[in-house]
PDB file of C-alpha atoms in Angstrom:
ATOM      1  CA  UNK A   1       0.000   0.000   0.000  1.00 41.00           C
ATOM      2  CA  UNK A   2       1.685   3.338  -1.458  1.00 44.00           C
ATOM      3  CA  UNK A   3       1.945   5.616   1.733  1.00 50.00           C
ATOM      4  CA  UNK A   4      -0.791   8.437   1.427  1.00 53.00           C
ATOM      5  CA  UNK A   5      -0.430  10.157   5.115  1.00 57.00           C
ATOM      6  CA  UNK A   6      -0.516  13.879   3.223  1.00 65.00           C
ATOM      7  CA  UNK A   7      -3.686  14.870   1.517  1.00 70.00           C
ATOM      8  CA  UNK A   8      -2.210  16.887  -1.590  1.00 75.00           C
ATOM      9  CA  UNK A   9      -4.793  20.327  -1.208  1.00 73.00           C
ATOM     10  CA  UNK A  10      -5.796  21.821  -4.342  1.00 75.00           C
ATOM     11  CA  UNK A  11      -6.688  25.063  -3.746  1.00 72.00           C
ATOM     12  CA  UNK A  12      -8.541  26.647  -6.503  1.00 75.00           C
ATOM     13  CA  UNK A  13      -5.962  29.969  -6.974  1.00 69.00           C
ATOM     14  CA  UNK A  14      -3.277  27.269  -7.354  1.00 70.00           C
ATOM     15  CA  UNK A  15      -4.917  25.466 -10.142  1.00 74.00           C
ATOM     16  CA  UNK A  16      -2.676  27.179 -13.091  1.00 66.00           C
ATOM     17  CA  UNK A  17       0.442  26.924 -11.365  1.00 66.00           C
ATOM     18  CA  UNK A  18      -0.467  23.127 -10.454  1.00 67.00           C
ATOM     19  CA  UNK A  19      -2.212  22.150 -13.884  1.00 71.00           C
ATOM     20  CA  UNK A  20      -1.633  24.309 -16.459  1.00 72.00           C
ATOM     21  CA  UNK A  21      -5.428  24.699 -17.583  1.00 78.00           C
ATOM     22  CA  UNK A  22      -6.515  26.252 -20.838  1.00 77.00           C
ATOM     23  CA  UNK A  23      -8.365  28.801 -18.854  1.00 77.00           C
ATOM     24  CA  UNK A  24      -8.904  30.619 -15.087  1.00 77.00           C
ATOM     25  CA  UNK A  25      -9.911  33.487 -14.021  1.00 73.00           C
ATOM     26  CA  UNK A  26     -11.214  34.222 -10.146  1.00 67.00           C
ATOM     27  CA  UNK A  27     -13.654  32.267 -10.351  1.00 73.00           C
ATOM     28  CA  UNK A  28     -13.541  29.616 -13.179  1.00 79.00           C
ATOM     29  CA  UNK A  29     -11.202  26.849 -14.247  1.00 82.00           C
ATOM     30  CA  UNK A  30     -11.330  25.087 -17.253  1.00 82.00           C
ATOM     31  CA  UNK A  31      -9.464  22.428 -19.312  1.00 81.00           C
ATOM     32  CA  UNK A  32     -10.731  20.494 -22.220  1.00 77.00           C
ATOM     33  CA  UNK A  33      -8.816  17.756 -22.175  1.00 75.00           C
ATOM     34  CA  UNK A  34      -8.344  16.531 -18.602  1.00 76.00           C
ATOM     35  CA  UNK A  35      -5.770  13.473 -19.425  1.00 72.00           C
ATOM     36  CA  UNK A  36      -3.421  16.477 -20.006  1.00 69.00           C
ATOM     37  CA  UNK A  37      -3.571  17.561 -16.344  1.00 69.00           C
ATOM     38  CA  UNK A  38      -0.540  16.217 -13.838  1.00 61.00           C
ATOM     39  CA  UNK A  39      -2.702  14.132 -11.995  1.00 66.00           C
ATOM     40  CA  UNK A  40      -0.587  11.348  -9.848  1.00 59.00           C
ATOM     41  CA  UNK A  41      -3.269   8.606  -9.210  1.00 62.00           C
ATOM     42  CA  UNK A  42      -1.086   7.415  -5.849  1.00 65.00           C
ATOM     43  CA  UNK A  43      -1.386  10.698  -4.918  1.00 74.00           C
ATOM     44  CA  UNK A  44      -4.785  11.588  -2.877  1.00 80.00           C
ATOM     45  CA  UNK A  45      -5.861  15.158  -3.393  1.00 81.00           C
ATOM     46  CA  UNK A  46      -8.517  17.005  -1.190  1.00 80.00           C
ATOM     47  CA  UNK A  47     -10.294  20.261  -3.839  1.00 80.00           C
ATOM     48  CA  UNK A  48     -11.424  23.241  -2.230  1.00 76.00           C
ATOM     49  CA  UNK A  49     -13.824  23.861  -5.473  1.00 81.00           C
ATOM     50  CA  UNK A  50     -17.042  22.719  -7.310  1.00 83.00           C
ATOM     51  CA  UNK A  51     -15.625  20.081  -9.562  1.00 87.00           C
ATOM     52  CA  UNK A  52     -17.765  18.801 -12.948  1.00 88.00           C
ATOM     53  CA  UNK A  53     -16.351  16.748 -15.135  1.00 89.00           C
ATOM     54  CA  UNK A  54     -17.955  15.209 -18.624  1.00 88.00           C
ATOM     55  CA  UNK A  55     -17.535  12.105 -20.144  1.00 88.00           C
ATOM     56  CA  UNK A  56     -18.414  11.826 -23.823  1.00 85.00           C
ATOM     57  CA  UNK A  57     -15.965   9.074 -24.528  1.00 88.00           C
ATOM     58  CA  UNK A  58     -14.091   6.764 -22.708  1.00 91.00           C
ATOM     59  CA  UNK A  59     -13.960   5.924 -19.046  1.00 92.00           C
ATOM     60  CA  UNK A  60     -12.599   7.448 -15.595  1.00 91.00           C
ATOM     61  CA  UNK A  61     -12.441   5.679 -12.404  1.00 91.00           C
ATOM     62  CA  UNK A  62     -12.022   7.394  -9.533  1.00 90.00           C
ATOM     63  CA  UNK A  63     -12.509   7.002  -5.438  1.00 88.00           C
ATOM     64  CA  UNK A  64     -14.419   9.915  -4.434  1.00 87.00           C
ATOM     65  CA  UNK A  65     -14.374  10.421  -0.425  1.00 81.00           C
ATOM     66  CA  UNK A  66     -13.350   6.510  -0.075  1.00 80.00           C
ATOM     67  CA  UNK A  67     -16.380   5.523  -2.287  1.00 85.00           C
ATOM     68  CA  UNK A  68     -15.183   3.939  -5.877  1.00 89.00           C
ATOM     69  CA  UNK A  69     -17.193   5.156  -8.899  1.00 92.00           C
ATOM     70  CA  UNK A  70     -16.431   4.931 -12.693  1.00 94.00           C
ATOM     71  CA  UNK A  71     -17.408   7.530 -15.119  1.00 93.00           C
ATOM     72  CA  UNK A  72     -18.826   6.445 -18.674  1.00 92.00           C
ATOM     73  CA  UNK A  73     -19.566   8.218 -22.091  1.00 89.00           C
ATOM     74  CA  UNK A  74     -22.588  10.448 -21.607  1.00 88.00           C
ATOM     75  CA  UNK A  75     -22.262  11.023 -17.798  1.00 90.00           C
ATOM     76  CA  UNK A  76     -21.353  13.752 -15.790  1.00 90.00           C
ATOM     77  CA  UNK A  77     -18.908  13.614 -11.952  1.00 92.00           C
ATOM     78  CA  UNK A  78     -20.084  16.213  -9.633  1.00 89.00           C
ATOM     79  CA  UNK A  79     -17.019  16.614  -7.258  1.00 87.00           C
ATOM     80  CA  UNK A  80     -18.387  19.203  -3.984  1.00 81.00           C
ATOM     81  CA  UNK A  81     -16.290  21.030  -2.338  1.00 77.00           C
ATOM     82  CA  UNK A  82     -13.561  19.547   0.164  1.00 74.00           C
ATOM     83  CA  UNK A  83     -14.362  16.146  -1.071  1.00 81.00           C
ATOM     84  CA  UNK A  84     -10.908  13.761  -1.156  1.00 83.00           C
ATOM     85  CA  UNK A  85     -10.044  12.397  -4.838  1.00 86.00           C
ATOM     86  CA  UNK A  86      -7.834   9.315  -4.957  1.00 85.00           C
ATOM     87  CA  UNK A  87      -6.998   6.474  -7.154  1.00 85.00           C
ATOM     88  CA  UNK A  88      -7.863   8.018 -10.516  1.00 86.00           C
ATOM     89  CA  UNK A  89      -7.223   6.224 -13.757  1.00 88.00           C
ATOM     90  CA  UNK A  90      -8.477   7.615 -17.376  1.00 89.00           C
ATOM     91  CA  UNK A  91      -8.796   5.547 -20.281  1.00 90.00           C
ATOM     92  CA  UNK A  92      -6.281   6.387 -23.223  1.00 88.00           C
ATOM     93  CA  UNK A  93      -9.717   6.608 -25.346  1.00 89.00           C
ATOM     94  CA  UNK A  94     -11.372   9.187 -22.751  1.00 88.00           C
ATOM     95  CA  UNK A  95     -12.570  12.442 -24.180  1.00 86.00           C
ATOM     96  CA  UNK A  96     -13.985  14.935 -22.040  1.00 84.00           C
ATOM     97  CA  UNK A  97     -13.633  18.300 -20.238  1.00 84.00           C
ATOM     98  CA  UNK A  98     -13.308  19.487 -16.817  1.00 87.00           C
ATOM     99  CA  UNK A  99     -14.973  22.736 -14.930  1.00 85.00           C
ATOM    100  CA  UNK A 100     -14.219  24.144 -11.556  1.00 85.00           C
ATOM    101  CA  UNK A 101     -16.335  26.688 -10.050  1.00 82.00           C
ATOM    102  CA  UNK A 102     -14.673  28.695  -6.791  1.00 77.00           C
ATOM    103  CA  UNK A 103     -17.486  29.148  -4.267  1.00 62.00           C
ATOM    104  CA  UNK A 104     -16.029  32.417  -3.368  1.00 57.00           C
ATOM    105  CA  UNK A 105     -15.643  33.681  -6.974  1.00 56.00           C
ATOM    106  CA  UNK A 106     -18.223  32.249  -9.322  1.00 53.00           C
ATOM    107  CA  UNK A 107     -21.171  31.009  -7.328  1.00 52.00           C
ATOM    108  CA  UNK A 108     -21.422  34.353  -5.394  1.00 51.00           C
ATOM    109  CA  UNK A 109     -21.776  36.169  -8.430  1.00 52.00           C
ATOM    110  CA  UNK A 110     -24.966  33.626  -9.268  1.00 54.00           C
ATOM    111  CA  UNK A 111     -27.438  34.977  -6.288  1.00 48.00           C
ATOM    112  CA  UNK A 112     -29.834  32.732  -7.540  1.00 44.00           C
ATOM    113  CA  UNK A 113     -27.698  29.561  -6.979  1.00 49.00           C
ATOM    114  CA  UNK A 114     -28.998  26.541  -6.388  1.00 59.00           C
ATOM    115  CA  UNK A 115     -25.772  23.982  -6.592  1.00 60.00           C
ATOM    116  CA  UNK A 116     -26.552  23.609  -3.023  1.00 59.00           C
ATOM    117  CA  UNK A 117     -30.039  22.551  -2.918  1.00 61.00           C
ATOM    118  CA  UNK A 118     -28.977  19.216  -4.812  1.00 71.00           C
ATOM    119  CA  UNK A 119     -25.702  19.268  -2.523  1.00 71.00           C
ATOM    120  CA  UNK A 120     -27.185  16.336  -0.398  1.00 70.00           C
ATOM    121  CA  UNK A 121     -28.121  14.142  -3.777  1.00 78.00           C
ATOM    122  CA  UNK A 122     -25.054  15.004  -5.674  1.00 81.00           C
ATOM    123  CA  UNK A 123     -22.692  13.516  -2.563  1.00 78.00           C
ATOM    124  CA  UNK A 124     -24.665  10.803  -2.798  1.00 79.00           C
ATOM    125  CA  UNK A 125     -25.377  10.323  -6.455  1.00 85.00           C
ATOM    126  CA  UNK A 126     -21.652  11.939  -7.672  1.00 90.00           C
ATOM    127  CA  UNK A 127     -22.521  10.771 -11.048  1.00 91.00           C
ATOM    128  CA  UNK A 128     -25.254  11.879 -13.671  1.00 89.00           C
ATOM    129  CA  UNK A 129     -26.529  10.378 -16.827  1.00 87.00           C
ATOM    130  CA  UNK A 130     -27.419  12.665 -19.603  1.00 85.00           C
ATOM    131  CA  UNK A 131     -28.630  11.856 -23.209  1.00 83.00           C
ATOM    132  CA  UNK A 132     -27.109  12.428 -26.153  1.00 83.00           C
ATOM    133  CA  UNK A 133     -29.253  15.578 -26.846  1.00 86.00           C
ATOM    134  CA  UNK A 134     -27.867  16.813 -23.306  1.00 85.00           C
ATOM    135  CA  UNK A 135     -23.696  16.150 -23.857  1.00 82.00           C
ATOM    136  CA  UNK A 136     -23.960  17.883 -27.321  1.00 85.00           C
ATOM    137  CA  UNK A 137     -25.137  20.774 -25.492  1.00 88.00           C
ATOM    138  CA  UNK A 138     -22.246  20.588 -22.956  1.00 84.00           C
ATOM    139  CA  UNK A 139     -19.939  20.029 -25.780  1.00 83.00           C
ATOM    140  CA  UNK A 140     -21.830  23.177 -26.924  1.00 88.00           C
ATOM    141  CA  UNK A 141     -21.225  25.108 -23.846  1.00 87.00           C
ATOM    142  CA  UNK A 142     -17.266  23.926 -23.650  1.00 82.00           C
ATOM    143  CA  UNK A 143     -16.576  25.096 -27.364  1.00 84.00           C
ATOM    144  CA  UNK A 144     -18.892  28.597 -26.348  1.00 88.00           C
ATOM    145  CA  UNK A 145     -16.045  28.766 -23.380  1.00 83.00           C
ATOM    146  CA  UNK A 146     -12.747  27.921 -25.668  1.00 81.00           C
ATOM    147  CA  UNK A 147     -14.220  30.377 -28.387  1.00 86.00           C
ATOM    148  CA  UNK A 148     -14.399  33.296 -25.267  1.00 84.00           C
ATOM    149  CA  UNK A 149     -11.292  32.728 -23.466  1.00 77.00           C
ATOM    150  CA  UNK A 150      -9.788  33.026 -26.872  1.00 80.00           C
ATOM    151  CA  UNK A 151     -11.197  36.723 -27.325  1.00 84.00           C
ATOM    152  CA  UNK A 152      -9.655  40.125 -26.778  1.00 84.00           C
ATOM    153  CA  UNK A 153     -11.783  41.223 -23.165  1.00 81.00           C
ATOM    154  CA  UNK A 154     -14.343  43.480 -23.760  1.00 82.00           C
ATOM    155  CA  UNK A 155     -16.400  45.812 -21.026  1.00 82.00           C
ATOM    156  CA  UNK A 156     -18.322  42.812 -20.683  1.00 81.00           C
ATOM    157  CA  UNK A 157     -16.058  40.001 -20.786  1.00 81.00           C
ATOM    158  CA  UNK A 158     -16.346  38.550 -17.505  1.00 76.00           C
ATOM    159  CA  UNK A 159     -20.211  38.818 -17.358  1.00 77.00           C
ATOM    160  CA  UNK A 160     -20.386  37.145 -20.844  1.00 85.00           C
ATOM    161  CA  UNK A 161     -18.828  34.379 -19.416  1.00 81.00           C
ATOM    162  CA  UNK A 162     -20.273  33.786 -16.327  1.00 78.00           C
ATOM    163  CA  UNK A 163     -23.697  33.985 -17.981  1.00 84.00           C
ATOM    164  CA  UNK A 164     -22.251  30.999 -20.263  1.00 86.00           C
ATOM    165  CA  UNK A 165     -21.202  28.705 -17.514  1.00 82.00           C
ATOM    166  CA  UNK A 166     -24.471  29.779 -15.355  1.00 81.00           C
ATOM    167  CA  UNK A 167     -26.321  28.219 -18.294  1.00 86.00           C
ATOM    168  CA  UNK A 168     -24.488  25.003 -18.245  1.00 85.00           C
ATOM    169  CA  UNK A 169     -25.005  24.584 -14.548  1.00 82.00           C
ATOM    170  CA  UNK A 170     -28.896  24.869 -15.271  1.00 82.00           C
ATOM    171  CA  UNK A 171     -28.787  22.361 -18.097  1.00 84.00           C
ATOM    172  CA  UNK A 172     -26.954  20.363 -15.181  1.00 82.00           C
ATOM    173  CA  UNK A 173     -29.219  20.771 -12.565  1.00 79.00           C
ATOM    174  CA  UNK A 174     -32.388  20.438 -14.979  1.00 81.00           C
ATOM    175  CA  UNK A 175     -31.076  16.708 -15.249  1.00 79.00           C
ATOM    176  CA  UNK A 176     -31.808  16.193 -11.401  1.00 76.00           C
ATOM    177  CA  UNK A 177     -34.648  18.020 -11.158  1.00 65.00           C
ATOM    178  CA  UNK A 178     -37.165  15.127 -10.981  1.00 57.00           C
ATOM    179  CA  UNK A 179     -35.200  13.118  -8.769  1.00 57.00           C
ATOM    180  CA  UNK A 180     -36.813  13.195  -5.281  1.00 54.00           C
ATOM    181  CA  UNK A 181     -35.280  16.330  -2.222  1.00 54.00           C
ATOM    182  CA  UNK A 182     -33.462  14.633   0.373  1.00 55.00           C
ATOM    183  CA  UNK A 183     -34.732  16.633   2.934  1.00 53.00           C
ATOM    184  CA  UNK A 184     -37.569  19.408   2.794  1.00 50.00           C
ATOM    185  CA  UNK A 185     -41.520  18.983   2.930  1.00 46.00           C
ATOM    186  CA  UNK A 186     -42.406  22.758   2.446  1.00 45.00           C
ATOM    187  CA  UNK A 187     -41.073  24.050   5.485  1.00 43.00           C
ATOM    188  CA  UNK A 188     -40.578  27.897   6.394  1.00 46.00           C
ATOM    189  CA  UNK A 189     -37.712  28.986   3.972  1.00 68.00           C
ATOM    190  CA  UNK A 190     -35.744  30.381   6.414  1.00 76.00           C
ATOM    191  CA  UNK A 191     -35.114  27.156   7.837  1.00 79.00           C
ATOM    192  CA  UNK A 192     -34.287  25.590   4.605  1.00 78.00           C
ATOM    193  CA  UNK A 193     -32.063  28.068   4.437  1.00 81.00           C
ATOM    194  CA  UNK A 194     -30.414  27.450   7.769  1.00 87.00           C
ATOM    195  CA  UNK A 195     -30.387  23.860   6.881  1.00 87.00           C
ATOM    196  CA  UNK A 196     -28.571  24.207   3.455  1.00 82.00           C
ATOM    197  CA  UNK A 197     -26.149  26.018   5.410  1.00 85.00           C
ATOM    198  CA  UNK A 198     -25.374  23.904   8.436  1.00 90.00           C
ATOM    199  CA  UNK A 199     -24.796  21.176   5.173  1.00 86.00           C
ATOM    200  CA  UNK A 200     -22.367  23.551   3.372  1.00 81.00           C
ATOM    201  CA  UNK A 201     -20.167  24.072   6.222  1.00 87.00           C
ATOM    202  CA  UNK A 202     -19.962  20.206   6.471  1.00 88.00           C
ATOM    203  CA  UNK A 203     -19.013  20.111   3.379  1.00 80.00           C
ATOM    204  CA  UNK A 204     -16.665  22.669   3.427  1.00 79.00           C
ATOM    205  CA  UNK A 205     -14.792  22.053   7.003  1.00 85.00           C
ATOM    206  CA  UNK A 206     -11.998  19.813   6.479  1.00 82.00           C
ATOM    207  CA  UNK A 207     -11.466  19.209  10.169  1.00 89.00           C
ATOM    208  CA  UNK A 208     -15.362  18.460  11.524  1.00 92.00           C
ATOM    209  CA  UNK A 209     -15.850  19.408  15.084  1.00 94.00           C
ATOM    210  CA  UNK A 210     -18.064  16.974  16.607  1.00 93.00           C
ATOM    211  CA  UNK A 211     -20.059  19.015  18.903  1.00 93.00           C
ATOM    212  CA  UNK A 212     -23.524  20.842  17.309  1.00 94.00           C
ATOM    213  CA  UNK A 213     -22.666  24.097  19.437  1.00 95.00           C
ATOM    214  CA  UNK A 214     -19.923  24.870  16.807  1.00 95.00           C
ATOM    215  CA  UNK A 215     -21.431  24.616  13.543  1.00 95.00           C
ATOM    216  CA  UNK A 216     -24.276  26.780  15.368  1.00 94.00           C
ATOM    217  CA  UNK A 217     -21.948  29.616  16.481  1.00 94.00           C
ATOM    218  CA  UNK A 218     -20.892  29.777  12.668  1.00 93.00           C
ATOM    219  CA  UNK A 219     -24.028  30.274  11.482  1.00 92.00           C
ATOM    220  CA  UNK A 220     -25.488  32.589  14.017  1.00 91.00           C
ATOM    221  CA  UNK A 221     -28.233  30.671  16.020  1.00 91.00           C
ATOM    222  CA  UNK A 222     -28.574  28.926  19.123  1.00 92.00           C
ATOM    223  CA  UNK A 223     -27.658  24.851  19.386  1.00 93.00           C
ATOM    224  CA  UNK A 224     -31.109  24.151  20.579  1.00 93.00           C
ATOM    225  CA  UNK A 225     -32.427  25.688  17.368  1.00 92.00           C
ATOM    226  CA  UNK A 226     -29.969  24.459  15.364  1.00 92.00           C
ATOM    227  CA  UNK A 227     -31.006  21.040  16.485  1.00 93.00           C
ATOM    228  CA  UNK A 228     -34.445  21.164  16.008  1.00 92.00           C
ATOM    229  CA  UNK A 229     -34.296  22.724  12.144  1.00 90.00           C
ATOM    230  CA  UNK A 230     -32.058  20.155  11.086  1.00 90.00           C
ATOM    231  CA  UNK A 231     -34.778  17.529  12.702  1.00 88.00           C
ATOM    232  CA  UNK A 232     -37.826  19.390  11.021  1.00 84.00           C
ATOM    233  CA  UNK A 233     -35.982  19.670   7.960  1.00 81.00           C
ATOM    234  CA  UNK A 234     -34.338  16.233   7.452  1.00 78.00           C
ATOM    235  CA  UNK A 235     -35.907  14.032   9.538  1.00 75.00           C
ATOM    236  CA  UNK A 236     -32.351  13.395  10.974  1.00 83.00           C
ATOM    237  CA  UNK A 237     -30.537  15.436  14.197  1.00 91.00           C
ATOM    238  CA  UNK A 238     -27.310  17.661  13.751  1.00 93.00           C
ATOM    239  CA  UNK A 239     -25.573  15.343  15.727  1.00 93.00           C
ATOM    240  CA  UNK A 240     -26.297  12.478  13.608  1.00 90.00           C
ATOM    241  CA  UNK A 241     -25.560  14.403   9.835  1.00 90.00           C
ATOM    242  CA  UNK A 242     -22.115  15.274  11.923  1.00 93.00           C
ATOM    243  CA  UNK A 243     -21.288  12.061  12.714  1.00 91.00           C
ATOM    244  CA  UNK A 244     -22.148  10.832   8.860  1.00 86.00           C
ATOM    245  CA  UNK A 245     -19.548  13.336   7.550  1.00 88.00           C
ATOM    246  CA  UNK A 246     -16.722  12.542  10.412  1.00 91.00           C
ATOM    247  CA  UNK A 247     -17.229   8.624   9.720  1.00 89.00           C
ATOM    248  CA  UNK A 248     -15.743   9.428   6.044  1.00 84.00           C
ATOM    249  CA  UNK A 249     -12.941  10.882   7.337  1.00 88.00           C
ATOM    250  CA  UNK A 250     -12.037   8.186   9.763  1.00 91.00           C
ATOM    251  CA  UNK A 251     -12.073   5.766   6.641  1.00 86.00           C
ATOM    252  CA  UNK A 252     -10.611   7.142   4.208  1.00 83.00           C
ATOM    253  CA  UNK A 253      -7.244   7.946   7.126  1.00 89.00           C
ATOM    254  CA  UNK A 254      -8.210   4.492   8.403  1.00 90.00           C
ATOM    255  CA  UNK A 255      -8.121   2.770   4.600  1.00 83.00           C
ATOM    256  CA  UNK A 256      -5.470   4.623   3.141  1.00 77.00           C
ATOM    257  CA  UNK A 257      -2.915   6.041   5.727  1.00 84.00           C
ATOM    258  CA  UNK A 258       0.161   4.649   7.090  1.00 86.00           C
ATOM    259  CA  UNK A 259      -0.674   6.992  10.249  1.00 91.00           C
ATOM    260  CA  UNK A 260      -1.046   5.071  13.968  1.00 95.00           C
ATOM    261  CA  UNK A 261      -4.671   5.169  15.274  1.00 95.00           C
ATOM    262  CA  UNK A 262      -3.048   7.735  17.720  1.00 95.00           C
ATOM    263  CA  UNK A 263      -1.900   9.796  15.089  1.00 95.00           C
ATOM    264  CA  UNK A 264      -5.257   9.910  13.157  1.00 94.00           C
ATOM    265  CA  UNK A 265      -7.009  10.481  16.128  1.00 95.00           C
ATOM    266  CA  UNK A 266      -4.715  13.377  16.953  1.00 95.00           C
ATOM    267  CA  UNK A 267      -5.282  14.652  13.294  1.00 93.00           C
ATOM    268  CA  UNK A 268      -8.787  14.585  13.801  1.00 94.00           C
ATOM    269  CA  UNK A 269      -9.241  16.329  16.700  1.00 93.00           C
ATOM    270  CA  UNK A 270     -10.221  13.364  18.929  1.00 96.00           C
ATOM    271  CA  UNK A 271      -9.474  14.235  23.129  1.00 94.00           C
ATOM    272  CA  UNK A 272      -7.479  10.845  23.244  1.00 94.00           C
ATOM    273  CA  UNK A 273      -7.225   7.046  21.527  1.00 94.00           C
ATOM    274  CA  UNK A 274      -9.271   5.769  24.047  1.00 95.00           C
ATOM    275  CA  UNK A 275     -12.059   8.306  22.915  1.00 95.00           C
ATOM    276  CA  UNK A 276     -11.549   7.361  19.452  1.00 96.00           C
ATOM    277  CA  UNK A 277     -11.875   3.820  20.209  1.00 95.00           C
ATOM    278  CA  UNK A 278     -15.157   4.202  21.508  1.00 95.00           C
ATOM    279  CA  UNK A 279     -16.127   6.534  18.822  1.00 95.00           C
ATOM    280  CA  UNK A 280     -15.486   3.684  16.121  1.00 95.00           C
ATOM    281  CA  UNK A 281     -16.994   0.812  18.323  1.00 94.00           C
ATOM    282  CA  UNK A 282     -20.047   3.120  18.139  1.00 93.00           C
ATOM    283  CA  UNK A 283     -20.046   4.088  14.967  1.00 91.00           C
ATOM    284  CA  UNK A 284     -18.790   0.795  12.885  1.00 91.00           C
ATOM    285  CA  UNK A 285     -19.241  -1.611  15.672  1.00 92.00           C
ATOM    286  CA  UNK A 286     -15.768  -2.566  15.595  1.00 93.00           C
ATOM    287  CA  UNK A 287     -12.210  -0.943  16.894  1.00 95.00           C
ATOM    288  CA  UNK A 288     -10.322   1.394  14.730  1.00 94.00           C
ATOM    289  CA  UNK A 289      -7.614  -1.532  14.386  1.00 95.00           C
ATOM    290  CA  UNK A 290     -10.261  -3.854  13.307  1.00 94.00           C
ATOM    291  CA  UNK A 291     -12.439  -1.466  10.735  1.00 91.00           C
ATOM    292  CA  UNK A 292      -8.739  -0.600   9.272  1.00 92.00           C
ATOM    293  CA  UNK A 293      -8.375  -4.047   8.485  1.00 91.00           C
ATOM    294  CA  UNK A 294     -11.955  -4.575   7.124  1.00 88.00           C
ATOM    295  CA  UNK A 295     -11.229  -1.684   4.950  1.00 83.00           C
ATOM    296  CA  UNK A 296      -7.763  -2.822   3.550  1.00 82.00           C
ATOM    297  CA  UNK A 297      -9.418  -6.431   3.392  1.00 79.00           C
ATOM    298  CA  UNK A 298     -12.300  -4.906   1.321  1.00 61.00           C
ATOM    299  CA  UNK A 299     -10.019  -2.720  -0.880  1.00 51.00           C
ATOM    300  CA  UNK A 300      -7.490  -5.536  -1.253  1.00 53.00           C
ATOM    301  CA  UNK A 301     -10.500  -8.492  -2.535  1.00 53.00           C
ATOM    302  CA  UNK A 302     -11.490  -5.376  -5.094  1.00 48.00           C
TER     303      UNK A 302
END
């Protein structure tokens, strides 16, 4: 097992320096060819950015937050922010193009976003199938993007093509649209809101405090209700969407570090090993020592 202790971080204003992309700008990246990119596949990488990637020939198989998934011809990978990206291998015959969105650059100029209302299906459903009427429009949208970067800027440069990209995350989104909410039955929108929020800063806190007082203090209310929004709203506590996102931290260290249960318990923000240990036995009904060896066992029978 290749030793993957240190999470490479991409951070989205390194992307040209690390990459070389055919275009970026504050708050989109984009490459049309993504077998050109310097990505080492024994080399785990942790994105700070919204990540789409289209397939229209060919195949990519990737491990997305410890979970293996292949992308085919007419699908699309939805990467969300501070997810981990490991083991990636591209067909020699894959065609397709890659888009990454900054949250603080692109999607705050979109005050209408909705990327995060389908945050909760795309983690779980990374990867979407369009038809063919669908990826010629994307291949539409990615040749509308070459043809712009390619310009001389105008007054309106920038606008022109944000309004491009904003399109092609609709046509996205439009394909999901049917697909059943996670979470909402008409509630108050505020607390929708709140909700999307508390989910966001999951996603986007690579370190996950365990206790519901934190993620309250960020977002301005009260841990009591905190607690109950999340409940109305999901159907599920805080505590227990916390714990969901902390369990895929602890396996993909657990799975794919070289680190000591001490040491990933230290990383992770655990009091002591002994607290950890009871946290797993909990959680996975098993020891730390035991689940890493399920993992490996699991990975190595793959």
């Amino acid at each position: 097992m290749s030793n993957k202790d240190d999470i490479r971080q991409i951070a989205f204003n390194r992307i040209k320096d690390d990459f070389n992309v055919d275009y970026m700008d504050d708050g989109i990246a984009f490459h049309t060819d993504i077998r050109e990119l310097s990505i080492d596949k024994n080399s785990p990488m942790q994105i700070d950015m919204l990540t789409i990637v289209v397939c229209s020939r060919g195949k990519l198989s990737v491990e997305l937050n410890t979970v293996e998934y292949t992308l085919r011809q007419n699908e699309v990978l939805v990467c969300l922010p501070n997810s981990v990206v490991d083991n990636c291998m591209i067909s020699p015959d894959f065609d397709g193009a890659v888009l990454c969105l900054s949250r603080r650059g692109l999607l705050e100029q979109i005050p209408e976003n909705e990327i995060w209302d389908k945050a909760l299906y795309f983690a779980e459903n990374p990867i979407i199938r369009v038809n063919e009427e669908d990826l010629h429009m994307f291949d539409l949208y990615g040749s509308l993007i070459m043809t712009k970067v390619k310009m001389e800027r105008s007054p309106y440069y920038e606008k022109s093509l944000v309004s491009i990209v904003k399109a092609a995350l609709y046509d996205l989104l439009a394909n999901v649209e049917s697909k059943p909410a996670p979470y909402g039955h008409g509630l108050i929108k505020q607390r929708e809101i709140l909700f999307k929020n508390f989910i966001e800063l999951l996603f986007t806190t690579r370190i996950k405090p365990r206790n519901v007082s934190w993620y309250a203090e960020q977002l301005c209310v009260t841990p009591k209700y905190m607690s109950t929004v999340v409940k109305q709203v999901s159907e599920k506590t805080a505590s227990a969407w916390i714990n969901e996102f902390v369990a895929v931290d602890i396996r993909y260290w657990l799975k794919n570090s070289s680190k000591t249960i001490k040491e990933i318990a230290d990383l992770l923000k655990f009091p002591n090993i002994s607290f950890f240990g009871k946290y797993c036995r909990a959680h996975f009904g098993m020891s730390p020592t035991e689940y890493r060896k399920q993992l490996r066992n699991i990975s190595t029978e793959k």
